[in-house]
């Protein structure tokens, strides 16, 4: 699951790689990403291919999303006594 690190470090990740890393269907991941986008935690943008099937959707954390993630990890570490 190393690809997951790409999102929270602030770089972009392909939707398909994120989907594969978290093991969700396209529809389930899209629904979750929509909620995160509405909360200003992530951004999505599409690179259009020559044909529709070649479009690539990119996902990245916003500064607000990165802060929320870091705060969550810190809280988990505190709970775990780390």
XYZ file of C-alpha atoms in Angstrom, residues 30 34-35 37 40 56 62 67 79:
9
model
C -16.104 8.337 -5.972
C -17.037 13.595 -3.167
C -17.572 13.950 0.586
C -13.943 17.252 -1.732
C -12.124 20.776 1.160
C -7.114 10.129 -16.087
C -5.544 20.144 0.021
C -3.623 19.070 8.312
C -4.156 6.732 21.940
